[in-house]
Coordinates of C-alpha atoms and ligand atoms in Angstrom, one line a residue:
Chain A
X253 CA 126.2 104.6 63.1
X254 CA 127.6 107.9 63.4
X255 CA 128.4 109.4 66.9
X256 CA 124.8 110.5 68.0
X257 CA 123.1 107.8 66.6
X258 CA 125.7 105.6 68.7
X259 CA 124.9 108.1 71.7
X260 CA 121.4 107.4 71.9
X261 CA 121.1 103.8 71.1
X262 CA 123.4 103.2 74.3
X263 CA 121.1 105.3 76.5
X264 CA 118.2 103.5 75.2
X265 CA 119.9 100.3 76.9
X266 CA 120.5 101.6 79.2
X267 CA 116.9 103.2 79.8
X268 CA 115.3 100.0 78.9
X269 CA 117.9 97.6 80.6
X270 CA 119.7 95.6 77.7
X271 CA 122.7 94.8 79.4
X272 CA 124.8 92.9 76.4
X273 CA 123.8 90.8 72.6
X274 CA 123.3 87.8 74.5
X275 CA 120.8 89.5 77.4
X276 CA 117.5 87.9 76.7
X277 CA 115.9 91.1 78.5
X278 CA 113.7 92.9 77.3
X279 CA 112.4 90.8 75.0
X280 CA 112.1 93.8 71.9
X281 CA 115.5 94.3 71.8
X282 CA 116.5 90.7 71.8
X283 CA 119.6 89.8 69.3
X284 CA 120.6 93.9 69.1
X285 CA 123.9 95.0 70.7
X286 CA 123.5 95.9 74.7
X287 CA 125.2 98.8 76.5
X288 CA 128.2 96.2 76.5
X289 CA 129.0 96.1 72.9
X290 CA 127.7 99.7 72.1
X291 CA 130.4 101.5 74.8
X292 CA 133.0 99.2 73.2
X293 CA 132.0 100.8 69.9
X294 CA 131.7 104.4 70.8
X295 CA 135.3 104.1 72.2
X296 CA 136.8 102.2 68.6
X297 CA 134.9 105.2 66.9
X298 CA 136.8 107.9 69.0
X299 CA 134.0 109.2 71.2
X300 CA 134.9 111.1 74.2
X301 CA 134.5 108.6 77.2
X302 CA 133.4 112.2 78.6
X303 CA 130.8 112.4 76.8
X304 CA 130.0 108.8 76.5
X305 CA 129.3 109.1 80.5
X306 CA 127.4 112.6 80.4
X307 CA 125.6 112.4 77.2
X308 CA 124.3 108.3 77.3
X309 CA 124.7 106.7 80.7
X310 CA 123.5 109.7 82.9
X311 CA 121.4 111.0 80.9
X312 CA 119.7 107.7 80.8
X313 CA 119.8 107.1 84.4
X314 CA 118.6 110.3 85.0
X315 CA 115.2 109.3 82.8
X316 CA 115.1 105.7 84.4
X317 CA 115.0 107.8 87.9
X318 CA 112.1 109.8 86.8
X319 CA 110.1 107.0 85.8
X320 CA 111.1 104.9 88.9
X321 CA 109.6 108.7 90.9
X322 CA 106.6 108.8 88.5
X323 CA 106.0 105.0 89.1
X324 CA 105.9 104.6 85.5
X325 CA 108.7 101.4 86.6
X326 CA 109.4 99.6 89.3
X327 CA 112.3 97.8 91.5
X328 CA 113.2 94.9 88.8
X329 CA 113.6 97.3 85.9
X330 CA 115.9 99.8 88.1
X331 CA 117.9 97.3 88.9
X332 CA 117.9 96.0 84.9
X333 CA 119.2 99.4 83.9
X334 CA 121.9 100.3 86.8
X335 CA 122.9 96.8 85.7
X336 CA 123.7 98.2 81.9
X337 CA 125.0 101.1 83.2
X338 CA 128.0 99.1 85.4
X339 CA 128.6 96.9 82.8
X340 CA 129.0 100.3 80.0
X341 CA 131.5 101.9 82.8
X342 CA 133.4 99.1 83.0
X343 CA 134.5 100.2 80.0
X344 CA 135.5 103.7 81.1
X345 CA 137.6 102.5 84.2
X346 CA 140.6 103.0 82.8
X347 CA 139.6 106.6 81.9
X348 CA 138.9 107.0 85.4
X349 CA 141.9 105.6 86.8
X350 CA 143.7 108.4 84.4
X351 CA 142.0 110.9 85.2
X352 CA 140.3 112.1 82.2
X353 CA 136.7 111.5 83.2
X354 CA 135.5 112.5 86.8
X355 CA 132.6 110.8 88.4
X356 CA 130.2 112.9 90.8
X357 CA 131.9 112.2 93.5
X358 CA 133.0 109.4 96.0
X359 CA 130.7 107.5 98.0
X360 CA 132.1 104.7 101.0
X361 CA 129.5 102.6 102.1
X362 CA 129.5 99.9 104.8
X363 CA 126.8 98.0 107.3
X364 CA 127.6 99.1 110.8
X365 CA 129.6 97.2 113.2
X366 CA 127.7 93.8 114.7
X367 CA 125.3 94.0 111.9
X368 CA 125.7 91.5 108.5
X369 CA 122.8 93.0 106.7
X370 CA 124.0 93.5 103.0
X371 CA 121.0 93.7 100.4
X372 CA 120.1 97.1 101.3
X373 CA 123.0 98.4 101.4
X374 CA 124.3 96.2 98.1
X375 CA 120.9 97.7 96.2
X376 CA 122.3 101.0 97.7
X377 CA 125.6 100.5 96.5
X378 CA 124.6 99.6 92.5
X379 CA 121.8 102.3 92.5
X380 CA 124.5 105.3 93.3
X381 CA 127.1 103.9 91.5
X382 CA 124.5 103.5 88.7
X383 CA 124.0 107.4 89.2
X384 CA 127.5 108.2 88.1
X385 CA 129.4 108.0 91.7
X386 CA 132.4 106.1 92.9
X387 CA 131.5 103.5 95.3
X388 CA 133.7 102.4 98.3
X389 CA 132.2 99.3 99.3
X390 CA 133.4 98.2 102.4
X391 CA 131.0 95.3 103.5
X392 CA 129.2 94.3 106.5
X393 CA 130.3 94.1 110.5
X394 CA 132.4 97.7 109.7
X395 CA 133.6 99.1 112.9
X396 CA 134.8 102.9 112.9
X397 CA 138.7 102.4 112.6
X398 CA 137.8 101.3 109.1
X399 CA 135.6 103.9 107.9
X400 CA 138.2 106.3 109.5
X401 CA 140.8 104.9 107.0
X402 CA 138.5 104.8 103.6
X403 CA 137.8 108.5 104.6
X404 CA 141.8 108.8 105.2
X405 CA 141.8 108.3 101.9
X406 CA 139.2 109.5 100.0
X407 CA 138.6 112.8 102.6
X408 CA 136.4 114.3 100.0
X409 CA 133.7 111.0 100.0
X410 CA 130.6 111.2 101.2
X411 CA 130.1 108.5 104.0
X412 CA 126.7 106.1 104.0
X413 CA 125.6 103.7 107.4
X414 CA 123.6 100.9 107.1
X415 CA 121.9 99.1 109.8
X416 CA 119.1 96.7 109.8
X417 CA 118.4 96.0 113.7
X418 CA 117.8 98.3 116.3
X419 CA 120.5 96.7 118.5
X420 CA 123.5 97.6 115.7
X421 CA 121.6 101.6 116.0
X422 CA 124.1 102.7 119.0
X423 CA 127.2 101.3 117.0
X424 CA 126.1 103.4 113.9
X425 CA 125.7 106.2 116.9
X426 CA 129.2 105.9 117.7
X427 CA 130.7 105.4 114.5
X428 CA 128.9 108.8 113.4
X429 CA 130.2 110.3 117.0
X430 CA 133.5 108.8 115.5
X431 CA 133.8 110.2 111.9
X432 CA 131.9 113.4 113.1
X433 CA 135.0 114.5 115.3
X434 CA 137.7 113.5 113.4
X435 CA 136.2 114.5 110.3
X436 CA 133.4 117.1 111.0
X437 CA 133.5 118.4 107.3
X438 CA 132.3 114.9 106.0
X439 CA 128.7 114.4 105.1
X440 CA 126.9 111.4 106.7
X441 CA 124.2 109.8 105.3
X442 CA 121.8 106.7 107.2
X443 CA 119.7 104.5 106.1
X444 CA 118.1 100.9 106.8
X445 CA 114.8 99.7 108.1
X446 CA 114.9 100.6 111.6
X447 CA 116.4 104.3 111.7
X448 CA 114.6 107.4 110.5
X449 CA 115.1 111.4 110.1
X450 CA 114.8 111.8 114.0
X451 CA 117.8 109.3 114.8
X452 CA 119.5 111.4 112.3
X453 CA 119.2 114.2 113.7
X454 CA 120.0 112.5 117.4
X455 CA 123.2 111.1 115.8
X456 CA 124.3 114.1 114.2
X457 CA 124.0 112.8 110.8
X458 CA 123.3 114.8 107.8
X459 CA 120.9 112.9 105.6
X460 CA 118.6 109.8 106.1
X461 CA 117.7 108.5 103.3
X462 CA 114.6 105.5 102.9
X463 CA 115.6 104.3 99.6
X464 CA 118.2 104.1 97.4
X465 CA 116.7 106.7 94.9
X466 CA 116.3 109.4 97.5
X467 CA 119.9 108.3 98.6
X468 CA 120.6 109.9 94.9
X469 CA 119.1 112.8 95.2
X470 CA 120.6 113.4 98.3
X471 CA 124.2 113.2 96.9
X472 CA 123.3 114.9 93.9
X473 CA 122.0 118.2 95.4
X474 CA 125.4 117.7 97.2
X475 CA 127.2 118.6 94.0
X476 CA 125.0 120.4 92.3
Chain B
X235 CA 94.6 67.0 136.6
X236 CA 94.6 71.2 135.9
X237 CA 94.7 72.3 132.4
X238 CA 98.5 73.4 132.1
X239 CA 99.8 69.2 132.4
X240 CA 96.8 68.4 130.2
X241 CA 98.2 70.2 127.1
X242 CA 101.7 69.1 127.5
X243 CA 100.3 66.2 127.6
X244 CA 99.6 67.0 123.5
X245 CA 103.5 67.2 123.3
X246 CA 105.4 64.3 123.8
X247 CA 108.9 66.1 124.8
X248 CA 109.0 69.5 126.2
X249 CA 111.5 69.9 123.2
X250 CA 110.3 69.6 119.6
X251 CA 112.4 69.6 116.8
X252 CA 110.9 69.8 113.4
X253 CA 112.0 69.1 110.0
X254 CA 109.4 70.3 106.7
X255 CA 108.6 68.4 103.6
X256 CA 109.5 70.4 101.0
X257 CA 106.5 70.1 98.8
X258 CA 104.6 71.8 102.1
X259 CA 105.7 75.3 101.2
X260 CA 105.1 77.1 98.8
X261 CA 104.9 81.2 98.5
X262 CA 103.1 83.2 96.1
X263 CA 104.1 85.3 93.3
X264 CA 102.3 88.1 94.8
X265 CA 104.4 87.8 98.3
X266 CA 107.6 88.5 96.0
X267 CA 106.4 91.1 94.0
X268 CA 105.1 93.0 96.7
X269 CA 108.6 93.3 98.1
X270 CA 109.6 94.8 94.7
X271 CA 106.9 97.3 95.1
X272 CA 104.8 95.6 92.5
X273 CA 101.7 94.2 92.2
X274 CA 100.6 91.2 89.8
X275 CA 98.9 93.5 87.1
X276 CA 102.7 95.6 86.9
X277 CA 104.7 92.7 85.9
X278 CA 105.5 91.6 82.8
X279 CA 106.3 88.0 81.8
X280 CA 109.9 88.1 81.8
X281 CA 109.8 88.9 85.6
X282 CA 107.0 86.1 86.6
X283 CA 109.0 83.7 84.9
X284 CA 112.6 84.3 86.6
X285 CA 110.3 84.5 90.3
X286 CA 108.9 81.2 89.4
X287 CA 112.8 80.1 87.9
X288 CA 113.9 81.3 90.5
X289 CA 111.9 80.0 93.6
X290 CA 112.1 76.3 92.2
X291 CA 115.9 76.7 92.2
X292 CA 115.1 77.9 95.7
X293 CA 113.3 75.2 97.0
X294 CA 116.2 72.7 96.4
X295 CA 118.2 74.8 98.4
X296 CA 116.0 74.6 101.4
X297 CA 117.0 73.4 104.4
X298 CA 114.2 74.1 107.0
X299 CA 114.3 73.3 110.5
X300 CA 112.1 74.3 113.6
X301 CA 112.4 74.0 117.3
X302 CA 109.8 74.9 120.0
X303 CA 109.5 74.1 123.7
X304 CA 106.1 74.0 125.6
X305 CA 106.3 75.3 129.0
X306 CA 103.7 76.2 132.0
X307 CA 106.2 77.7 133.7
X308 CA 105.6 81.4 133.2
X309 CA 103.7 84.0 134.5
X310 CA 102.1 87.4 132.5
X311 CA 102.6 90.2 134.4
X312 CA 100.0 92.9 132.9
X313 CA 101.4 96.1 135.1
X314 CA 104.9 95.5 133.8
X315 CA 104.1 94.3 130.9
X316 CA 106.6 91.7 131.0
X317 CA 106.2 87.4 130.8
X318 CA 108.3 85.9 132.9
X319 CA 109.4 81.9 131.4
X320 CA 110.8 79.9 133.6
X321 CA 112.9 82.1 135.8
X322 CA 113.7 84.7 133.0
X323 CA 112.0 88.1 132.8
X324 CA 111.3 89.1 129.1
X325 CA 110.4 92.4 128.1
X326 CA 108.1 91.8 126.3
X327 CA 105.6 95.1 126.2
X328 CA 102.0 96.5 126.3
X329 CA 100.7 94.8 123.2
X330 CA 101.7 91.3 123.1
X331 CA 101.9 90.8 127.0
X332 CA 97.8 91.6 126.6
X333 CA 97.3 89.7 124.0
X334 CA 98.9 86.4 125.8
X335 CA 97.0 87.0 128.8
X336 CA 94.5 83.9 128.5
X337 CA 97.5 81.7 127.6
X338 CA 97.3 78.4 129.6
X339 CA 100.6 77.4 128.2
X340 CA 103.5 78.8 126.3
X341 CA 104.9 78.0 123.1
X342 CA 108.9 79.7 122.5
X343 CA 110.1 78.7 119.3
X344 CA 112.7 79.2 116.5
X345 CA 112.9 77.9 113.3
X346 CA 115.3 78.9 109.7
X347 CA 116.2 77.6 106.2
X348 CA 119.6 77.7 106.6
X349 CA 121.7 79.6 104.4
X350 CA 122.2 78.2 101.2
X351 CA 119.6 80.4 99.2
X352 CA 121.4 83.7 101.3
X353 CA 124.5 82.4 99.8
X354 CA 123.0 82.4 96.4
X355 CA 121.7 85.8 97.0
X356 CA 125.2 87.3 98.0
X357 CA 126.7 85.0 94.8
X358 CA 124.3 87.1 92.4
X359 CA 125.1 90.2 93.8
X360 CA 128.9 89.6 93.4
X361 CA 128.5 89.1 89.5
X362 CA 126.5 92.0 89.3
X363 CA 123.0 90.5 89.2
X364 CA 121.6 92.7 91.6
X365 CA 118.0 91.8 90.4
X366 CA 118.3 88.2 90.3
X367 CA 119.9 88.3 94.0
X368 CA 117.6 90.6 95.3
X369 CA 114.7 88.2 93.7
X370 CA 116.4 85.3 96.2
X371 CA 116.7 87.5 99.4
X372 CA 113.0 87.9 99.0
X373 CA 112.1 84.4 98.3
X374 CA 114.2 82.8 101.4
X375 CA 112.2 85.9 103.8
X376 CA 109.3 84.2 102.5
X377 CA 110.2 80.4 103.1
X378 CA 111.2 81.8 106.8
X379 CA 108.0 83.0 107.0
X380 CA 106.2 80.0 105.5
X381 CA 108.3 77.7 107.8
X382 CA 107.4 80.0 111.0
X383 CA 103.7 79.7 109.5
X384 CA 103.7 75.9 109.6
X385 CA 105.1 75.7 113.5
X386 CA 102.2 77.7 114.3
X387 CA 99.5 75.7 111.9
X388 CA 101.0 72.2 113.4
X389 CA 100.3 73.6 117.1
X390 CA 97.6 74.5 116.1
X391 CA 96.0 71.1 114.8
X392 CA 97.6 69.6 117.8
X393 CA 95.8 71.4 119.9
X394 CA 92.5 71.9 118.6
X395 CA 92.4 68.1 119.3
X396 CA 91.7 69.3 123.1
X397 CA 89.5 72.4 122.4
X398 CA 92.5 74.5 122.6
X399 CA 93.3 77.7 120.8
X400 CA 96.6 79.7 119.8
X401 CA 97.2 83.1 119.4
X402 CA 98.7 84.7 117.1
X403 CA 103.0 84.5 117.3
X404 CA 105.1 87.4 118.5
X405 CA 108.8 88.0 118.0
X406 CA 111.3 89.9 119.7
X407 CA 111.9 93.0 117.7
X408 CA 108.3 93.7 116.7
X409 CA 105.8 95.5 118.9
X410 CA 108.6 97.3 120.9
X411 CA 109.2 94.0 122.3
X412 CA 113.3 94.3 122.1
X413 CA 115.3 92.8 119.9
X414 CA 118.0 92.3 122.4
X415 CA 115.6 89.4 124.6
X416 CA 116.4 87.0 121.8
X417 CA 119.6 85.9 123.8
X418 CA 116.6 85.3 127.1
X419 CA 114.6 83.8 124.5
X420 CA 117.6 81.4 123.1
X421 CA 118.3 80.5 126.4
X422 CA 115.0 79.3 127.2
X423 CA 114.7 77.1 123.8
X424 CA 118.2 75.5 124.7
X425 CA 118.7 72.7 122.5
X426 CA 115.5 73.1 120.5
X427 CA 117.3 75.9 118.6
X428 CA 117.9 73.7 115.8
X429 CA 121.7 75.4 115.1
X430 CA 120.7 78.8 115.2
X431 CA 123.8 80.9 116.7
X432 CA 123.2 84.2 117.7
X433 CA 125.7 86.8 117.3
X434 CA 126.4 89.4 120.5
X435 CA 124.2 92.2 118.4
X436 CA 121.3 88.9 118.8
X437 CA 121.3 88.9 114.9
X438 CA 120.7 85.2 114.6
X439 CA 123.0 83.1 111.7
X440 CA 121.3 81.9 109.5
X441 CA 120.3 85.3 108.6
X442 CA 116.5 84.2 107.3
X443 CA 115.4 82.4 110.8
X444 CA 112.4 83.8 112.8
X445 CA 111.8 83.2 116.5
X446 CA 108.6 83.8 119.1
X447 CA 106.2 83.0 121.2
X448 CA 102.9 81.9 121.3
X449 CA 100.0 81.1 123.4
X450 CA 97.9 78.3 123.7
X451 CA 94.6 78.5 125.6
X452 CA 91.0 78.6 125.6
X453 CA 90.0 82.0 125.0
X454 CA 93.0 82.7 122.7
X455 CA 92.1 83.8 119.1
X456 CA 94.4 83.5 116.2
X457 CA 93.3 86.2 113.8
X458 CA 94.9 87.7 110.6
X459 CA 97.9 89.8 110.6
X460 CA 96.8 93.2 109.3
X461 CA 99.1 96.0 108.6
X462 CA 97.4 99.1 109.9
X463 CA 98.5 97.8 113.2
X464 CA 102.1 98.2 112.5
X465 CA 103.6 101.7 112.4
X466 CA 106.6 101.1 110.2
X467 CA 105.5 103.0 106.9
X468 CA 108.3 102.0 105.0
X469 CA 108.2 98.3 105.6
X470 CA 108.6 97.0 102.0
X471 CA 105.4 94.0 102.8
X472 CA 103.4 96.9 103.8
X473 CA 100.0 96.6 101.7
X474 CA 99.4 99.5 100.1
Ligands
B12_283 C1 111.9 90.4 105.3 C2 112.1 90.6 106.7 C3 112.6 89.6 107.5 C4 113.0 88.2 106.9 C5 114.4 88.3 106.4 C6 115.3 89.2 107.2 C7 116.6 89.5 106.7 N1 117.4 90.1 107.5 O1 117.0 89.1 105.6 C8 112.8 87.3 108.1 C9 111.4 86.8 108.0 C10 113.7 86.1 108.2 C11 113.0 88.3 109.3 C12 113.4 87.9 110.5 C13 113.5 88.8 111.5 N2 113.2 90.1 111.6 CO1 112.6 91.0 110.0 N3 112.0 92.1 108.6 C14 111.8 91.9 107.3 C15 111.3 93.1 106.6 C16 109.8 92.9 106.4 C17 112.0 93.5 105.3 C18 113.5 93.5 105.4 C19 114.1 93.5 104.0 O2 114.7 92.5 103.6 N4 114.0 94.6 103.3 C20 114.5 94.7 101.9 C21 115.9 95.4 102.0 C22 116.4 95.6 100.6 O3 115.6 96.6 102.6 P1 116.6 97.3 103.6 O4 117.7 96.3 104.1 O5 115.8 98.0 104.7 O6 117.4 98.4 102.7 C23 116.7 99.4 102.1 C24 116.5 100.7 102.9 O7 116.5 100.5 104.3 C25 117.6 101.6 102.4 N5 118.9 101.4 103.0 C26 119.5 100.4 103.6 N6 120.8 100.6 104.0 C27 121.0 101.9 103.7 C28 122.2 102.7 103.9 C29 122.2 104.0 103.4 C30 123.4 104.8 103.5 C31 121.0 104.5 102.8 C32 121.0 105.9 102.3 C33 119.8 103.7 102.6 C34 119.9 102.4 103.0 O8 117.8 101.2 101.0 C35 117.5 99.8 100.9 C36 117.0 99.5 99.6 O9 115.7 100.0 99.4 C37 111.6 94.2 107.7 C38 110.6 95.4 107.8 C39 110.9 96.5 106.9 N7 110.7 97.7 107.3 O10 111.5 96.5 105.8 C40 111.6 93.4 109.0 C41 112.6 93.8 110.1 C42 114.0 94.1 109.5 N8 112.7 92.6 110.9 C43 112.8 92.9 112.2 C44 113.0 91.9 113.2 C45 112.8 92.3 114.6 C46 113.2 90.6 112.8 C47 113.5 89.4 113.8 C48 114.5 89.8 114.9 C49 112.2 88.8 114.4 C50 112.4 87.5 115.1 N9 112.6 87.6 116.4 O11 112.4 86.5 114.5 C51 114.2 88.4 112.8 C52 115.7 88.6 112.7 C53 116.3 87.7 111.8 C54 117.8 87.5 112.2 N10 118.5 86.8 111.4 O12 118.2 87.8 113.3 C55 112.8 94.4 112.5 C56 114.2 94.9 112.8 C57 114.2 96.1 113.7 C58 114.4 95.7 115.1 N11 113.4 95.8 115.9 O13 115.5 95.4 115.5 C59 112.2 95.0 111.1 C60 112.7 96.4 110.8 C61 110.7 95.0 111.3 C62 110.2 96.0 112.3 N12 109.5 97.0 111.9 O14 110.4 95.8 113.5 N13 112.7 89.5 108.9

């Protein structure tokens, strides 16, 4: 396979969510090489991991959020291709350690303080990372001292809240109040069932998001 | 006698605790896939069998319990929209303080499945099966539900016995009733919690529990939940 042919055969799993050979999903491409094996093989034949990230696992995210928009797929087979798409940068970790390939940016995400909610902001988490960002996971129950030392270190992240009971809304308030004064350059973003665009706008946040796709367009116009 | 000692007469202990058979619940497909923002005709076969795969590992990883009390000691105040059960003043709001009006008795309750299939959940996530764990997250809301669904169906049968009704049940959270009554509303069930803790923030542990209230009367109707009554556009069970 020469380089393009290589290209595109590892967006298409990515597109259509073949994860590695022994992936029994989806079912046509069963016994082919998955985004696993294909990376591998673009980086033994000398391809940029640059480009690799730009040109295949992007680009095919990018289609696979399209569809998702244009409900031409759903839920299971977003989460099937941000799957592929972790396990292809795997790969390129030690590129980014390095240096030589930048992701989009930096994103720290955490559940607020008294909440344990964590499959929203998990789905959250694999969609933007999927996307082509960093992702500072920092769990559930996060009070602010923590997210004031991820943003210590990573000043230039943007900053996601998650909270999934009205009751753990005034600690996402004061966390906001929190990061806001210390950091007031930092972008916050909210999101979980029970907030909305107005509690945003109360908490001096900067986006709300609903969903995990509009959470990615959110950070993309960001640094576009 | 007046009516209120006749239906606790139905209930042999103010306290009820409640274990489930298994084999009793059972969730549809559909249930699951609407949480995925699908409907039946979207899927394809490789995602019906890991739902079915996946809720049979499920089921052996149940662990339901319930717990209710039956009291008569309450009153429904309508101008305050609050209940008051046995000396503590819940908050409970327009809608459902209405709607238990006619109650003769009350019903406070709180069941879960524990939190083995959570646990599998969060172990899926952690390899990076985000589908597979999502897919289990879905299925034990479901089971809580189911479990919450059969409380209410065995009162139900118990009481039809005497020509009594229930209404439909109400939790705090839901109908601007406050979340933040659950620690009221744990007091009041006492030892028919069956384990539930509830953390400061009243998130109770297990995560996938559900508590409430119901009433239990003559002129009470039980009627389908329907979603145009619910303002929260973005709830993920909301029919389209
Ligand atoms: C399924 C469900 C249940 C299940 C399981 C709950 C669970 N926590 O696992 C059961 C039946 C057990 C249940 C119980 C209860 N529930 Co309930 N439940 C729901 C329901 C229908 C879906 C929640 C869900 O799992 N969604 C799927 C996940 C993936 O979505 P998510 O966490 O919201 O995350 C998505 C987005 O919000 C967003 N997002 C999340 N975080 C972030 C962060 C950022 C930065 C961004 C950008 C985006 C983002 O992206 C995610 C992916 O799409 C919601 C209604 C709804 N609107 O969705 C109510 C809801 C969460 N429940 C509610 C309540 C009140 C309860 C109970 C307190 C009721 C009771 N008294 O029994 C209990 C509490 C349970 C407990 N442990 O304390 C309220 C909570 C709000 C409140 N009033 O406090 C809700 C919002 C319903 C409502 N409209 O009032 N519940």
């Amino acid at each position: 396979m020469d380089k393009n042919e290589l290209l595109t055969k590892l967006a298409e799993c990515v597109e259509f969510g073949k994860v590695n050979k022994a992936a029994p999903y989806p079912p046509t491409m069963k016994g082919q090489d998955g985004a696993d094996e294909l990376t591998k093989q673009a980086l033994e034949i000398g391809i940029k991991p640059v480009d690799i990230l730009n040109d295949a696992l992007i680009f095919a995210m990018d289609k696979v959020g399209e569809k998702f928009t244009q409900k031409k797929i759903f839920v299971p087979q977003m989460l099937i291709s941000a799957k592929a798409m972790n396990v292809a940068m795997e790969h390129l970790k030690p590129f980014f350690q390095s240096g030589e390939v930048k992701r989009k940016g930096k994103f720290i995400i955490g559940t607020v303080s008294g909440d344990l909610h964590d499959i929203g902001k998990n789905l959250v988490a694999m969609i933007v990372e999927g996307a082509g960002w960093e992702v500072i996971d920092l769990g559930v129950d996060v009070d602010a001292a923590k997210f004031i030392v991820a943003i210590n270190e990573n000043p230039d992240a943007v900053v996601g809240l998650s909270a999934l009971l009205t009751t753990t809304m005034p600690n996402m308030q004061k966390i906001a109040a929190e990061i806001k004064s210390q950091f007031p350059d930092v972008k916050l973003v909210i999101g979980g069932a029970p907030v909305n665009d107005e509690f945003r706008d109360e908490i001096g946040a900067d986006g709300y998001s609903p969903d995990p796709q509009s959470a990615v367009a959110y950070l993309n116009a960001l640094v576009a | 006698m007046n009516t209120t000692s006749h239906i606790a007469d139905l209930f042999k202990n103010k306290y009820s605790l409640l274990s489930f058979d298994v084999a009793q619940i059972s969730i549809s497909r559909e249930k699951i896939l609407r949480g995925l923002g699908m409907q039946l005709h979207d899927a394809d076969e490789y995602l019906l069998d890991l739902i079915e795969q996946s809720v049979s590992v499920a089921k052996e990883m149940l662990d339901a319990k319930g717990g209710y009390i039956v009291t008569d000691e309450f009153s429904i105040n309508i101008d305050s929209h609050t209940i008051e059960i046995q000396g503590m003043m819940f908050d409970t709001h327009k809608q459902v303080t209405l709607l238990l009006k006619k109650s003769e008795c009350l019903i406070i309750f709180a069941c879960t499945i524990g939190d083995e299939i959570e646990k599998e959940s969060k172990r899926q996530m952690a390899l990076g099966n985000a589908l597979e764990g999502y897919i289990f997250d879905l299925i034990g809301s479901e089971f809580a539900e189911c479990v919450a669904e059969q409380i209410h169906n065995e009162i139900e049968t118990k009481v039809a016995k005497k020509d009594l009704k229930v209404s439909n049940r109400y939790s705090p959270g839901y109908c601007n009733w406050p979340v933040s009554d659950q620690h009221k509303l744990f007091s009041v069930l006492d030892t028919a919690n069956c384990g539930i803790k509830l953390t400061h923030s009243s998130l109770m542990m297990p995560v996938k529990s559900v508590s409430g209230l119901l009433g239990i009367g003559k002129d009470l109707r039980r009627v389908k939940y329907k979603c145009d009554i619910c303002t929260d556009k973005n709830c993920i069970m909301r029919k389209k």
